[in-house]
Coordinates of C-alpha atoms and ligand atoms in Angstrom, one line a residue:
M1 CA 2.8 9.4 14.3
D2 CA 2.4 13.1 14.7
D3 CA 2.0 15.6 17.6
A4 CA -1.8 15.4 17.3
D5 CA -1.6 11.6 18.0
I6 CA 0.6 12.2 21.0
A7 CA -1.8 14.9 22.3
A8 CA -4.8 12.5 21.8
F9 CA -2.9 9.8 23.5
V10 CA -2.1 11.9 26.6
Q11 CA -5.7 13.1 26.8
W12 CA -6.9 9.4 26.5
F13 CA -4.4 8.4 29.2
Q14 CA -5.7 11.0 31.6
S15 CA -9.3 10.5 30.9
S16 CA -8.8 6.7 31.5
G17 CA -7.5 7.2 35.0
G18 CA -3.8 7.7 34.3
S19 CA -2.1 10.7 35.9
I20 CA 1.1 12.3 34.5
D21 CA 3.0 15.2 35.8
T22 CA 3.4 17.1 32.5
K23 CA 5.5 19.8 34.2
V24 CA 8.1 17.2 34.9
M25 CA 8.0 14.8 31.9
G26 CA 7.7 15.7 28.2
I27 CA 7.5 13.4 25.2
A28 CA 9.9 14.3 22.4
D29 CA 11.6 12.9 19.4
V30 CA 15.1 11.7 20.3
P31 CA 17.6 11.3 17.4
R32 CA 17.9 7.7 16.4
S33 CA 15.7 6.4 19.2
G34 CA 12.2 7.3 18.2
R35 CA 10.3 9.2 20.9
G36 CA 11.4 9.3 24.5
A37 CA 10.6 10.9 27.8
I38 CA 12.5 14.1 28.7
A39 CA 12.8 15.8 32.1
M40 CA 11.2 19.2 31.8
C41 CA 13.0 20.3 35.0
D42 CA 15.3 18.8 37.6
I43 CA 13.5 15.8 39.1
P44 CA 14.5 14.5 42.5
E45 CA 15.0 10.8 43.2
G46 CA 11.8 8.9 44.3
Y47 CA 9.5 11.2 42.4
T48 CA 6.3 9.8 40.8
I49 CA 6.3 10.8 37.2
F50 CA 3.1 9.1 36.2
T51 CA 0.7 6.4 37.4
L52 CA -1.9 4.4 35.5
P53 CA -4.6 2.0 36.5
R54 CA -3.9 -1.7 35.9
A55 CA -7.2 -1.7 33.9
I56 CA -5.6 0.3 31.0
T57 CA -2.7 -2.1 30.6
L58 CA -3.5 -4.2 27.5
S59 CA -3.2 -8.0 28.1
T60 CA -5.4 -11.1 27.6
R61 CA -6.5 -10.4 31.2
T62 CA -7.8 -6.9 30.4
S63 CA -8.9 -7.2 26.7
P64 CA -12.6 -7.9 26.1
L65 CA -11.8 -10.2 23.3
P66 CA -11.4 -13.6 25.1
A67 CA -14.8 -13.1 26.7
L68 CA -16.4 -12.1 23.4
F69 CA -14.8 -15.0 21.6
G70 CA -15.8 -17.3 24.4
F71 CA -13.4 -18.7 26.9
D72 CA -13.9 -22.3 25.9
A73 CA -13.3 -21.5 22.2
W74 CA -10.3 -19.4 23.3
R75 CA -8.8 -22.4 25.0
A76 CA -9.8 -24.8 22.2
H77 CA -7.7 -22.7 19.8
R78 CA -4.9 -22.6 22.4
L79 CA -5.0 -18.9 22.5
H80 CA -4.3 -19.0 26.2
K81 CA -0.8 -20.3 25.6
G82 CA 2.2 -18.3 24.6
W83 CA 1.8 -14.9 23.0
V84 CA -0.8 -15.8 20.3
G85 CA -3.7 -14.7 22.4
L86 CA -2.2 -11.3 23.2
I87 CA -1.1 -10.8 19.6
L88 CA -4.7 -11.5 18.5
C89 CA -6.1 -9.0 21.1
M90 CA -3.7 -6.4 19.7
M91 CA -4.5 -7.1 16.1
W92 CA -8.2 -7.0 16.9
E93 CA -7.9 -3.7 18.7
D94 CA -5.9 -2.3 15.8
A95 CA -8.4 -3.4 13.3
W96 CA -11.4 -1.9 15.0
T97 CA -9.6 1.3 16.0
H98 CA -9.1 2.0 12.3
E99 CA -12.2 0.4 10.9
L100 CA -14.6 2.1 13.2
D101 CA -13.3 5.4 11.9
V102 CA -14.7 4.5 8.5
V103 CA -17.6 2.2 9.0
D104 CA -21.0 2.6 10.5
R105 CA -20.5 3.2 14.2
D106 CA -23.8 1.4 14.9
R107 CA -21.8 -1.7 14.3
Q108 CA -19.9 -1.0 17.5
S109 CA -22.9 -1.3 19.7
Q110 CA -24.5 -4.0 17.6
D111 CA -21.5 -6.3 18.1
N112 CA -20.5 -5.0 21.5
I113 CA -17.1 -4.0 20.1
Q114 CA -15.2 -1.5 22.1
T115 CA -12.0 0.0 21.1
K116 CA -10.8 1.1 24.5
W117 CA -7.1 1.4 23.5
G118 CA -7.6 3.3 20.2
P119 CA -5.5 6.4 20.9
Y120 CA -2.8 4.2 22.4
M121 CA -2.8 1.8 19.4
R122 CA -2.1 4.9 17.2
T123 CA 1.1 5.6 19.1
L124 CA 2.6 2.2 18.4
P125 CA 5.2 1.7 15.7
T126 CA 4.3 0.1 12.4
T127 CA 7.9 -0.6 11.2
F128 CA 10.7 -2.3 13.0
D129 CA 14.5 -2.7 12.6
T130 CA 14.7 -5.9 14.5
P131 CA 16.3 -8.9 12.6
M132 CA 12.8 -10.5 12.3
F133 CA 12.4 -8.0 9.4
W134 CA 15.8 -8.2 7.9
S135 CA 16.6 -9.7 4.5
S136 CA 18.8 -12.9 4.3
E137 CA 21.8 -10.7 3.2
E138 CA 21.3 -8.5 6.2
L139 CA 21.0 -11.5 8.5
E140 CA 24.2 -12.9 7.1
E141 CA 26.1 -10.0 8.8
L142 CA 25.1 -11.6 12.1
R143 CA 26.6 -15.0 11.3
G144 CA 28.4 -16.4 14.3
T145 CA 26.2 -14.6 16.9
S146 CA 23.3 -16.4 18.5
V147 CA 20.8 -13.8 17.2
V148 CA 19.8 -15.7 14.1
D149 CA 18.9 -18.9 15.9
K150 CA 16.8 -17.0 18.3
I151 CA 14.6 -14.9 16.0
G152 CA 11.9 -17.6 15.9
R153 CA 10.4 -16.6 12.6
E154 CA 9.3 -20.2 11.9
D155 CA 7.7 -20.8 15.2
A156 CA 5.8 -17.5 14.9
E157 CA 4.6 -18.4 11.4
R158 CA 3.4 -21.8 12.6
A159 CA 1.4 -20.3 15.4
Y160 CA -0.1 -17.8 13.0
S161 CA -1.3 -20.4 10.5
E162 CA -2.2 -23.2 13.0
Q163 CA -3.8 -21.1 15.8
L164 CA -4.7 -17.6 14.7
V165 CA -6.0 -18.0 11.2
P166 CA -8.4 -20.9 12.1
A167 CA -9.6 -18.9 15.2
I168 CA -10.5 -15.8 13.3
K169 CA -12.5 -17.8 10.7
T170 CA -14.8 -19.1 13.4
A171 CA -16.1 -15.6 14.5
P172 CA -17.0 -13.4 11.5
N173 CA -18.8 -10.9 13.8
L174 CA -15.5 -10.2 15.6
F175 CA -13.2 -10.7 12.6
P176 CA -15.2 -9.8 9.5
P177 CA -13.8 -11.4 6.4
S178 CA -13.2 -7.9 4.9
H179 CA -10.7 -7.3 7.7
H180 CA -8.7 -10.5 7.1
G181 CA -6.5 -9.3 4.2
K182 CA -5.8 -6.0 5.9
W183 CA -5.5 -6.5 9.6
Y184 CA -4.8 -10.3 10.1
T185 CA -2.0 -10.8 7.6
L186 CA 1.2 -12.6 8.5
D187 CA 3.0 -9.1 8.4
A188 CA 0.4 -7.7 10.8
Y189 CA 1.0 -10.7 13.1
H190 CA 4.8 -10.1 13.1
R191 CA 4.2 -6.4 13.8
A192 CA 2.0 -7.1 16.7
G193 CA 4.5 -9.7 18.0
S194 CA 7.3 -7.2 17.7
R195 CA 5.3 -4.6 19.5
I196 CA 5.0 -7.0 22.4
L197 CA 8.7 -8.1 22.2
S198 CA 10.0 -4.5 22.3
R199 CA 7.5 -2.8 24.6
S200 CA 5.6 -5.2 26.9
F201 CA 6.1 -5.6 30.7
T202 CA 5.5 -8.5 33.0
V203 CA 2.7 -7.3 35.2
H204 CA 1.9 -9.9 37.8
R205 CA -1.6 -10.1 39.3
W206 CA -1.7 -8.6 42.8
K207 CA -1.9 -11.8 44.8
D208 CA -3.0 -11.2 48.4
D209 CA -6.1 -9.5 49.7
D210 CA -4.3 -8.8 53.0
E211 CA -1.5 -7.2 51.0
I212 CA -4.1 -5.1 49.3
E213 CA -5.5 -3.8 52.5
E214 CA -2.1 -3.1 53.9
D215 CA -1.2 -1.3 50.7
K216 CA -4.3 0.9 50.8
D217 CA -3.1 2.1 54.1
R218 CA 0.4 2.6 52.8
D219 CA -0.9 4.5 49.9
G220 CA -2.4 7.0 52.2
V221 CA 1.0 7.6 53.8
A222 CA 2.7 7.6 50.5
E223 CA 0.5 10.4 49.1
E224 CA 1.5 12.6 51.9
S225 CA 5.2 11.9 52.0
G226 CA 6.0 11.3 48.4
A227 CA 6.4 8.3 46.2
S228 CA 9.7 7.2 47.7
E229 CA 7.6 6.1 50.7
V230 CA 5.9 3.4 48.8
E231 CA 7.0 0.2 50.4
D232 CA 7.7 -3.1 49.0
P233 CA 7.1 -2.3 45.4
H234 CA 7.8 -4.9 42.7
P235 CA 9.9 -3.5 40.0
N236 CA 8.7 -4.6 36.6
T237 CA 10.9 -6.1 34.0
F238 CA 10.6 -6.1 30.3
T239 CA 9.4 -9.5 29.3
E240 CA 11.0 -11.7 26.8
S241 CA 8.8 -14.6 26.1
S242 CA 6.1 -16.7 27.6
T243 CA 5.6 -20.2 26.3
H244 CA 3.4 -21.8 29.0
V245 CA 0.4 -20.7 30.9
G246 CA 1.3 -20.7 34.5
D247 CA -0.4 -19.3 37.6
A248 CA -1.1 -21.2 40.8
H249 CA -2.8 -18.2 42.3
S250 CA -6.5 -17.7 42.6
P251 CA -7.6 -14.7 40.6
S252 CA -7.6 -11.5 42.7
P253 CA -10.7 -9.3 42.7
L254 CA -8.8 -6.5 41.1
L255 CA -9.6 -4.2 38.3
D256 CA -7.5 -5.9 35.7
D257 CA -8.9 -9.4 36.1
T258 CA -11.5 -9.2 33.5
N259 CA -10.8 -12.6 32.1
E260 CA -10.2 -14.6 35.3
E261 CA -11.6 -17.7 33.6
L262 CA -8.4 -17.9 31.7
N263 CA -6.3 -18.2 34.8
S264 CA -7.6 -21.5 36.0
D265 CA -5.3 -24.0 34.3
S266 CA -2.1 -22.3 35.3
E267 CA 1.0 -24.3 35.9
D268 CA 3.8 -21.9 36.6
D269 CA 3.4 -18.4 38.0
E270 CA 6.6 -17.2 36.4
D271 CA 5.4 -17.8 32.8
D272 CA 1.7 -16.8 32.9
P273 CA 1.0 -15.3 29.4
S274 CA -1.7 -13.2 30.9
D275 CA 1.0 -11.4 32.9
V276 CA 2.4 -10.1 29.6
A277 CA 1.0 -6.6 29.2
M278 CA 1.3 -3.5 27.1
V279 CA 1.7 -0.6 29.5
P280 CA 0.7 2.7 27.9
M281 CA 3.0 5.7 28.7
A282 CA 5.6 3.4 30.4
D283 CA 6.5 2.0 27.0
L284 CA 7.5 5.5 25.8
L285 CA 10.6 5.5 27.8
N286 CA 13.8 4.5 26.0
A287 CA 16.7 2.5 27.5
R288 CA 20.5 2.8 27.6
W289 CA 23.2 0.7 29.2
G290 CA 23.8 1.7 32.8
S291 CA 21.5 4.8 32.5
E292 CA 18.3 3.7 34.2
N293 CA 16.9 6.5 36.3
A294 CA 13.2 5.4 36.6
K295 CA 11.4 2.2 37.3
L296 CA 7.8 1.0 37.2
F297 CA 6.4 -0.3 40.5
Y298 CA 3.4 -2.4 41.1
E299 CA 0.7 -1.5 43.5
P300 CA -2.7 -3.2 44.0
F301 CA -4.6 -0.9 41.6
V302 CA -2.0 1.2 39.8
L303 CA 1.4 1.0 38.3
R304 CA 3.7 3.8 39.2
M305 CA 6.7 5.2 37.4
V306 CA 9.2 6.6 39.9
T307 CA 12.6 8.1 39.4
T308 CA 15.4 6.0 41.0
K309 CA 18.0 8.8 40.6
K310 CA 18.0 12.5 40.2
V311 CA 17.3 13.5 36.6
K312 CA 18.5 16.8 35.3
Q313 CA 16.4 19.1 33.2
G314 CA 16.7 18.1 29.5
E315 CA 18.0 14.6 30.3
Q316 CA 16.2 11.5 29.1
I317 CA 14.2 9.5 31.5
F318 CA 15.3 5.9 31.0
N319 CA 13.7 2.7 32.0
T320 CA 16.2 0.0 31.0
Y321 CA 15.6 -3.6 30.1
G322 CA 18.2 -4.9 32.6
D323 CA 21.2 -3.9 30.4
P324 CA 21.1 -6.8 28.0
P325 CA 24.0 -7.6 25.6
N326 CA 23.8 -6.1 22.1
S327 CA 22.7 -9.4 20.6
D328 CA 19.5 -9.3 22.7
L329 CA 19.0 -5.6 22.3
L330 CA 19.2 -5.9 18.6
R331 CA 16.9 -9.0 18.4
R332 CA 14.3 -7.7 20.8
Y333 CA 14.4 -3.9 20.4
G334 CA 16.3 -3.2 17.1
H335 CA 19.1 -1.1 18.5
V336 CA 22.5 -1.5 20.1
D337 CA 24.3 0.2 23.0
L338 CA 27.7 1.7 22.9
V339 CA 29.5 3.0 26.0
R340 CA 33.1 3.3 26.9
I341 CA 34.5 -0.1 27.8
H342 CA 37.7 -1.5 29.2
S343 CA 39.5 -3.7 26.7
P344 CA 42.1 -5.7 28.4
S345 CA 44.1 -6.4 25.3
R346 CA 44.1 -2.8 24.2
D347 CA 43.6 -0.6 27.2
S348 CA 45.7 -0.2 30.3
T349 CA 43.3 2.3 31.9
P350 CA 40.6 1.2 34.3
D351 CA 37.0 0.8 33.3
R352 CA 35.2 4.1 32.7
L353 CA 31.5 3.6 32.1
E354 CA 31.0 7.0 30.7
D355 CA 28.2 7.1 28.2
V356 CA 29.3 7.8 24.7
E357 CA 27.1 7.5 21.6
M358 CA 28.6 6.7 18.3
K359 CA 27.0 9.6 16.6
D360 CA 28.5 12.0 19.2
C361 CA 32.1 11.1 19.0
D362 CA 34.8 10.8 16.4
T363 CA 34.4 7.5 14.7
D364 CA 38.1 6.9 14.2
V365 CA 39.5 3.5 15.0
E366 CA 41.1 4.7 18.2
T367 CA 37.7 5.8 19.5
I368 CA 35.8 2.8 18.3
L369 CA 38.0 0.3 19.9
R370 CA 37.1 1.8 23.3
L371 CA 33.3 1.6 22.7
G372 CA 31.1 -1.4 23.2
N373 CA 28.4 -2.9 25.4
P374 CA 29.9 -4.2 28.7
S375 CA 27.1 -6.8 29.0
D376 CA 28.0 -8.5 25.7
V377 CA 28.4 -12.3 25.9
V378 CA 29.4 -15.2 23.8
E379 CA 27.3 -18.3 24.0
V380 CA 29.5 -21.4 23.6
R381 CA 27.5 -24.5 22.7
A382 CA 28.3 -27.7 24.5
D383 CA 28.0 -29.7 21.3
L384 CA 31.1 -27.8 20.0
I385 CA 33.1 -29.0 22.9
V386 CA 32.2 -32.6 22.2
H387 CA 33.0 -32.0 18.6
V388 CA 36.4 -30.6 19.4
V389 CA 37.3 -33.4 21.8
Q390 CA 36.1 -36.1 19.3
R391 CA 38.5 -34.6 16.7
S392 CA 41.4 -34.5 19.1
N393 CA 43.8 -37.1 20.3
F394 CA 41.8 -37.5 23.5
S395 CA 38.9 -39.0 21.6
S396 CA 40.7 -42.3 21.0
K397 CA 40.1 -43.1 24.7
M398 CA 36.5 -41.9 24.7
K399 CA 34.0 -44.3 23.3
D400 CA 31.1 -43.6 25.6
V401 CA 30.3 -40.0 24.7
H402 CA 26.6 -40.5 24.6
T403 CA 26.6 -41.9 28.1
R404 CA 28.6 -39.0 29.4
I405 CA 26.3 -36.4 27.8
E406 CA 23.2 -38.2 29.1
W407 CA 24.6 -38.1 32.6
W408 CA 25.5 -34.4 32.2
L409 CA 22.1 -33.4 31.0
G410 CA 20.4 -35.8 33.5
E411 CA 22.2 -33.9 36.3
G412 CA 20.4 -30.7 35.0
E413 CA 23.5 -29.2 33.5
D414 CA 23.4 -26.7 30.6
D415 CA 24.1 -27.2 27.0
T416 CA 25.3 -23.6 26.5
F417 CA 27.9 -21.6 28.4
V418 CA 28.1 -17.9 28.6
L419 CA 31.4 -16.0 28.4
S420 CA 31.5 -12.3 29.2
L421 CA 34.0 -9.5 28.7
P422 CA 36.9 -10.0 31.1
G423 CA 37.1 -7.2 33.6
P424 CA 40.4 -5.4 34.2
G425 CA 42.9 -7.9 35.7
S426 CA 40.4 -10.6 36.2
A427 CA 41.9 -14.1 36.3
L428 CA 40.8 -16.7 33.7
S429 CA 39.3 -18.8 36.4
A430 CA 37.0 -16.0 37.3
I431 CA 35.9 -15.6 33.7
L432 CA 35.2 -19.2 32.8
P433 CA 31.9 -20.7 33.9
P434 CA 32.7 -23.6 36.2
A435 CA 30.3 -25.8 34.3
L436 CA 32.3 -25.3 31.1
I437 CA 35.5 -26.6 32.8
S438 CA 33.5 -29.4 34.4
L439 CA 32.1 -30.5 31.0
I440 CA 35.5 -30.5 29.3
R441 CA 36.9 -32.7 32.1
L442 CA 33.9 -35.0 31.9
I443 CA 34.4 -35.5 28.2
I444 CA 38.2 -36.1 28.3
M445 CA 38.4 -38.1 31.5
P446 CA 39.6 -41.7 31.1
E447 CA 36.9 -44.4 31.1
G448 CA 37.7 -45.7 34.5
D449 CA 37.6 -42.3 36.1
F450 CA 34.3 -41.6 34.4
K451 CA 32.7 -44.8 35.7
S452 CA 34.0 -44.1 39.2
A453 CA 32.7 -40.5 39.1
R454 CA 29.3 -41.6 37.9
S455 CA 29.0 -44.3 40.5
K456 CA 29.7 -41.6 43.1
G457 CA 27.3 -39.2 41.4
K458 CA 30.0 -36.5 41.3
L459 CA 30.6 -34.5 38.2
P460 CA 34.2 -33.3 37.6
K461 CA 35.2 -30.1 39.4
G462 CA 34.6 -26.8 37.7
H463 CA 37.9 -25.2 38.6
F464 CA 41.6 -25.6 37.7
K465 CA 43.3 -28.0 40.1
K466 CA 46.2 -26.3 41.8
G467 CA 49.4 -28.2 41.2
D468 CA 47.9 -30.5 38.5
V469 CA 49.6 -28.8 35.5
K470 CA 48.8 -31.6 33.1
D471 CA 45.1 -31.5 33.8
S472 CA 44.9 -27.7 33.6
K473 CA 46.8 -27.6 30.3
Q474 CA 44.6 -30.2 28.8
V475 CA 41.5 -28.3 29.7
L476 CA 43.1 -25.1 28.4
E477 CA 44.0 -26.7 25.1
I478 CA 40.5 -28.0 24.5
L479 CA 39.0 -24.7 25.5
D480 CA 41.3 -22.7 23.2
E481 CA 40.4 -24.9 20.3
V482 CA 36.7 -24.5 21.1
L483 CA 37.0 -20.7 21.1
N484 CA 39.2 -20.8 18.0
Q485 CA 36.3 -22.6 16.3
C486 CA 33.8 -20.2 17.7
E487 CA 35.8 -17.3 16.3
G488 CA 35.9 -19.0 12.9
M489 CA 32.1 -19.0 12.8
Y490 CA 31.8 -15.2 12.6
I491 CA 31.5 -13.3 9.4
G492 CA 33.6 -10.2 8.7
G493 CA 37.1 -11.3 9.7
S494 CA 39.0 -10.2 12.7
V495 CA 38.2 -7.7 15.5
E496 CA 40.4 -5.2 13.7
D497 CA 38.5 -5.7 10.4
D498 CA 35.2 -4.9 12.1
E499 CA 36.7 -1.9 13.9
R500 CA 37.9 -0.6 10.6
L501 CA 34.4 -1.0 9.1
L502 CA 32.9 1.0 11.9
S503 CA 35.4 3.8 11.5
L504 CA 33.8 4.4 8.1
P505 CA 30.2 5.0 9.2
E506 CA 29.1 6.7 6.0
T507 CA 29.7 3.5 4.1
L508 CA 27.5 1.4 6.5
A509 CA 23.7 1.1 6.3
E510 CA 22.1 1.2 9.8
R511 CA 21.2 -2.5 10.0
K512 CA 24.7 -3.5 8.9
R513 CA 26.3 -1.1 11.4
H514 CA 24.2 -2.7 14.2
A515 CA 25.2 -6.2 13.1
V516 CA 28.9 -5.3 13.0
I517 CA 28.6 -3.7 16.5
A518 CA 26.9 -6.8 17.9
R519 CA 29.3 -9.3 16.4
L520 CA 32.4 -7.2 17.2
G521 CA 31.5 -7.2 20.9
E522 CA 31.5 -11.0 20.8
K523 CA 34.7 -11.3 18.8
R524 CA 36.4 -9.1 21.4
I525 CA 35.4 -11.4 24.2
L526 CA 36.7 -14.4 22.3
R527 CA 40.0 -12.6 21.6
D528 CA 40.4 -11.4 25.2
V529 CA 39.6 -14.8 26.7
R530 CA 41.9 -16.6 24.3
Q531 CA 44.6 -14.2 25.2
R532 CA 44.2 -15.1 28.9
I533 CA 44.2 -18.8 28.0
R534 CA 47.5 -18.4 26.3
M535 CA 48.9 -16.4 29.2
M536 CA 47.9 -19.1 31.7
F537 CA 49.2 -21.8 29.4
A538 CA 52.5 -20.1 29.3
E539 CA 52.6 -19.7 33.1
L540 CA 51.8 -23.4 33.5
S541 CA 54.6 -24.3 31.1
V542 CA 57.1 -22.3 33.1
T543 CA 55.8 -24.0 36.3
S544 CA 56.1 -27.4 34.9
R545 CA 59.6 -26.8 33.5
T546 CA 60.7 -25.4 36.8
E547 CA 59.2 -28.1 39.0
F548 CA 59.5 -31.2 36.8
G549 CA 61.6 -30.4 33.8
D550 CA 60.4 -30.6 30.3
E551 CA 60.3 -34.4 30.2
K552 CA 57.5 -34.6 32.8
D553 CA 55.3 -32.1 31.0
N554 CA 53.9 -34.6 28.5
T555 CA 51.0 -32.4 27.4
R556 CA 51.7 -31.5 23.8
R557 CA 50.6 -28.2 22.4
D558 CA 49.5 -29.8 19.2
N559 CA 47.3 -32.6 20.4
V560 CA 44.1 -30.8 19.7
G561 CA 42.6 -30.9 16.3
E562 CA 43.5 -33.9 14.1
D563 CA 44.2 -31.5 11.2
G564 CA 46.9 -29.8 13.1
G565 CA 44.9 -26.9 14.7
K566 CA 47.2 -25.5 17.3
A567 CA 46.0 -23.8 20.4
G568 CA 47.0 -20.2 20.3
S569 CA 47.4 -20.0 16.6
N570 CA 45.5 -17.3 14.8
R571 CA 44.4 -19.6 12.1
K572 CA 40.7 -19.9 11.8
R573 CA 38.6 -22.8 10.6
V574 CA 35.1 -22.4 9.6
V575 CA 33.1 -25.1 11.3
N576 CA 29.5 -25.7 11.0
G577 CA 28.2 -25.0 14.5
R578 CA 25.6 -27.7 14.2
E579 CA 28.2 -30.5 13.7
G580 CA 27.8 -32.9 16.6
G581 CA 24.5 -31.1 17.5
S582 CA 22.2 -33.9 16.5
E583 CA 24.0 -36.3 18.7
W584 CA 23.8 -33.8 21.6
K585 CA 20.1 -33.4 21.0
R586 CA 19.5 -37.1 20.8
A587 CA 21.2 -37.5 24.1
R588 CA 19.1 -34.7 25.6
K589 CA 15.9 -36.6 24.7
Ligands
SAM601 C1 9.9 0.9 24.9 S1 10.0 1.6 23.3 C2 10.5 3.2 23.7 C3 9.7 4.3 22.9 C4 10.1 4.4 21.5 N1 11.3 5.1 21.3 C5 9.0 5.0 20.7 O1 9.3 5.9 19.8 O2 7.8 4.7 20.9 C6 11.5 0.7 22.8 C7 12.0 1.1 21.5 O3 12.6 2.4 21.5 C8 13.8 2.4 20.7 N2 14.9 2.7 21.6 C9 14.9 2.6 23.0 N3 16.1 2.9 23.5 C10 16.9 3.2 22.4 C11 18.3 3.5 22.3 N4 19.1 3.7 23.4 N5 18.8 3.7 21.1 C12 18.0 3.5 20.0 N6 16.7 3.2 20.0 C13 16.1 3.0 21.2 C14 13.9 1.0 20.1 O4 13.3 1.1 18.8 C15 13.1 0.1 21.0 O5 12.5 -1.0 20.3

């Protein structure tokens, strides 16, 4: 996309009712981030940079396509569920934007086809660096992370062939067969899906007529006294996925409710696919960990981008996605964040969240080991815990694992646990999700205790019991082996191996560099948490020796792992993460 496309877009934006303060915000190329918004002068906090009418957001609520296709037919093809409907609206808009440039424009009026978003569509990316588009060799670099399981390529391809393709064949006036091979291919479907994944917002319908009246009054005040006076705004969030239709609210008589017929079978307001919207101009803002300085606010008729901090001239205006971990950033947006982090096992200095970009700093090992994404997480699957316990000495006592899992899930508990980077000096008990400890206890508890707990409806406690050294050490041993096996699932060797790779940036292709950064963040968490487990285990051993003598401490360090896997050893076993999974899923049903 060139400057002329941007100029045409800005002109379209303004002539469609959008308003942008071009003295304050410029659009420019930002190295390695595509385009972004730049402050043209110092901007105070609470300043409105731009507004746009809800009607120029692009969603299934505002697109003319569902009405032209017919609402009943739209539903019959299940285009009102999930993202397929919006993907189709975008593909259709894209097709006619480009085709109307070359075909007889009479067609437009003849078929009532309007390409309202043409100049906007031309600003959208056509290539992506998200793992959806990676080769299998590139994806292999992400082995161990949860990214690959979450890409969802198969589900997307099923929706394409079972919903979208049959739908377009029924309406040749809207989707002429000559367009199919060009604008409605599987690749085009993935591109439209990726545009939504990386750029859409959740824009809820404005719900309450009284609120609208109140807000009209408030708007009057706000105009006089500045955008910071806007009350009760609803900050938007970047949206991840919508799998159900859901909205219990009656349609509001607002500008963006073109397709109110589609609202009626809503079940859950949180996941209404018609809330998922492309928001021109707002989606030009980049994001960076901890750097948000602007937010998009809802109002009855407009969306308003307002600074939430002072922004200095020349700085980027960032609207973040809630500072996700690198695994999510990479999967959804195709980039990763690197800022200065505290590493408990390497660093005795306190956290400094100073922004550092890899390209700006020396890429020696010393620098790299202090860079990361503080929001990184490791997802530990519950089936791995069951697998570890079943292979340990504890399992001889445990014959009713299905019943225990069924009870756990029946109580609404999770099948995945999230570990984050330990903060400086944080205790192990503050790092571990209570549910993780509770599940380990549930799986290892003697049969009698399990029956009694279940009859009382009380799941085991999710914290270490003070004074019960044996119990705490058992939990720690299981946990350490679970994390040992998690570590073994990653490709690329140790933390140090990945750090070395990153210190040679010239040898790394961009996608591989991103994969190494994403997996390194997770490996560091596992290393740091395991280090704390070992410290706590050692402390408990001292306590038990002091209080009871060695004889009483009958927990053995080697009772986990029938093939001799020792807690605390650095030896790694590669375990198929799905082992035990089928049993877990059976129980879940
Ligand atoms: C909402 S769009 C922002 C506008 C986009 N840069 C463009 O050129 O249109 C989000 C996309 O911008 C890029 N991006 C945003 N923040 C970035 C960052 N900190 N580093 C690298 N790329 C970034 C990613 O490609 C992401 O998918």
